[in-house]
Amino acid sequence: MDVSKYRAASFNYVDVGATSGRLPSGYHHVEKSRVIGSGLEDFVAAADTLMRWDMHRGTGLKVHSDADNAVPDAVVVLTLGPVRIPCRVVYVIDEANRQGFAYGTLDGHPESGEELFYVDFSPEDGTVSAHITAFSNPGRWYTRLGGPVGQRVQALFTDRYLTALSSACRSPR
């Protein structure tokens, strides 16, 4: 799939970058974390899985991106059957013990909002954790019509994302 047609697409929400702080009101919020491994090797493996879109692939989504890794402004279109889920990376976290990114929904996405994914390593106890934070509202007529079904789908994929990151670790939890 050629994602270049999404390069000019606009974000379909106004609070771009808001996952970096307090989540904006008026949206459905998701905040979920899980210990996924132990040690620096697990952290590197999980971060690599996350940043190379393999976490998304691990859930059964097909990934089409104009970048091999999640980098600022990269466009990614996830597909699930006929459904196209276009997003743009808003920012990247690149710290010694924390790696991740946030992407925002583009025009045409079934939802409207932003999602932050990151993994962190605690040098004190060796714990590797994965974190997902999101805010969203229905972005299309069919997701508005579906009501709480969209939130259930989001919860299912949040769990699948965490499982995919855990599977990347040699000592998954």
Tab-separated table of N, CA, C and O in Angstrom, residues 15 17 23 30 68 70 83 87 90 163 166:
chain	number	residue	atom	x	y	z
A	15	ASP	N	-6.065	18.288	20.015
A	15	ASP	CA	-5.137	18.236	21.148
A	15	ASP	C	-3.846	17.478	20.813
A	15	ASP	O	-3.409	16.600	21.574
A	17	GLY	N	-0.324	16.163	20.657
A	17	GLY	CA	0.776	16.159	21.611
A	17	GLY	C	0.352	16.044	23.062
A	17	GLY	O	1.197	15.995	23.960
A	23	LEU	N	-4.001	14.383	30.213
A	23	LEU	CA	-4.898	14.059	29.110
A	23	LEU	C	-6.068	15.038	29.066
A	23	LEU	O	-6.612	15.411	30.106
A	30	VAL	N	-7.445	5.978	28.215
A	30	VAL	CA	-6.879	4.658	28.504
A	30	VAL	C	-5.499	4.884	29.087
A	30	VAL	O	-4.699	5.635	28.529
A	68	ASP	N	10.873	2.912	8.340
A	68	ASP	CA	11.069	1.593	8.938
A	68	ASP	C	10.889	1.612	10.451
A	68	ASP	O	10.557	0.595	11.051
A	70	ALA	N	9.576	4.114	14.006
A	70	ALA	CA	8.751	5.243	14.443
A	70	ALA	C	9.667	6.437	14.666
A	70	ALA	O	10.492	6.436	15.575
A	83	VAL	N	-10.355	-2.287	6.790
A	83	VAL	CA	-10.299	-1.066	7.596
A	83	VAL	C	-8.888	-0.474	7.528
A	83	VAL	O	-7.902	-1.160	7.793
A	87	CYS	N	-2.258	7.067	10.760
A	87	CYS	CA	-1.729	7.825	11.899
A	87	CYS	C	-0.427	8.507	11.489
A	87	CYS	O	0.219	8.111	10.526
A	90	VAL	N	3.679	11.778	16.359
A	90	VAL	CA	3.681	13.147	16.891
A	90	VAL	C	5.017	13.456	17.567
A	90	VAL	O	5.590	14.520	17.379
A	163	THR	N	0.847	-7.687	25.196
A	163	THR	CA	1.253	-9.085	25.027
A	163	THR	C	2.356	-9.197	23.982
A	163	THR	O	3.329	-9.950	24.170
A	166	SER	N	5.539	-8.065	25.556
A	166	SER	CA	5.991	-9.078	26.500
A	166	SER	C	6.633	-10.261	25.769
A	166	SER	O	7.649	-10.799	26.210
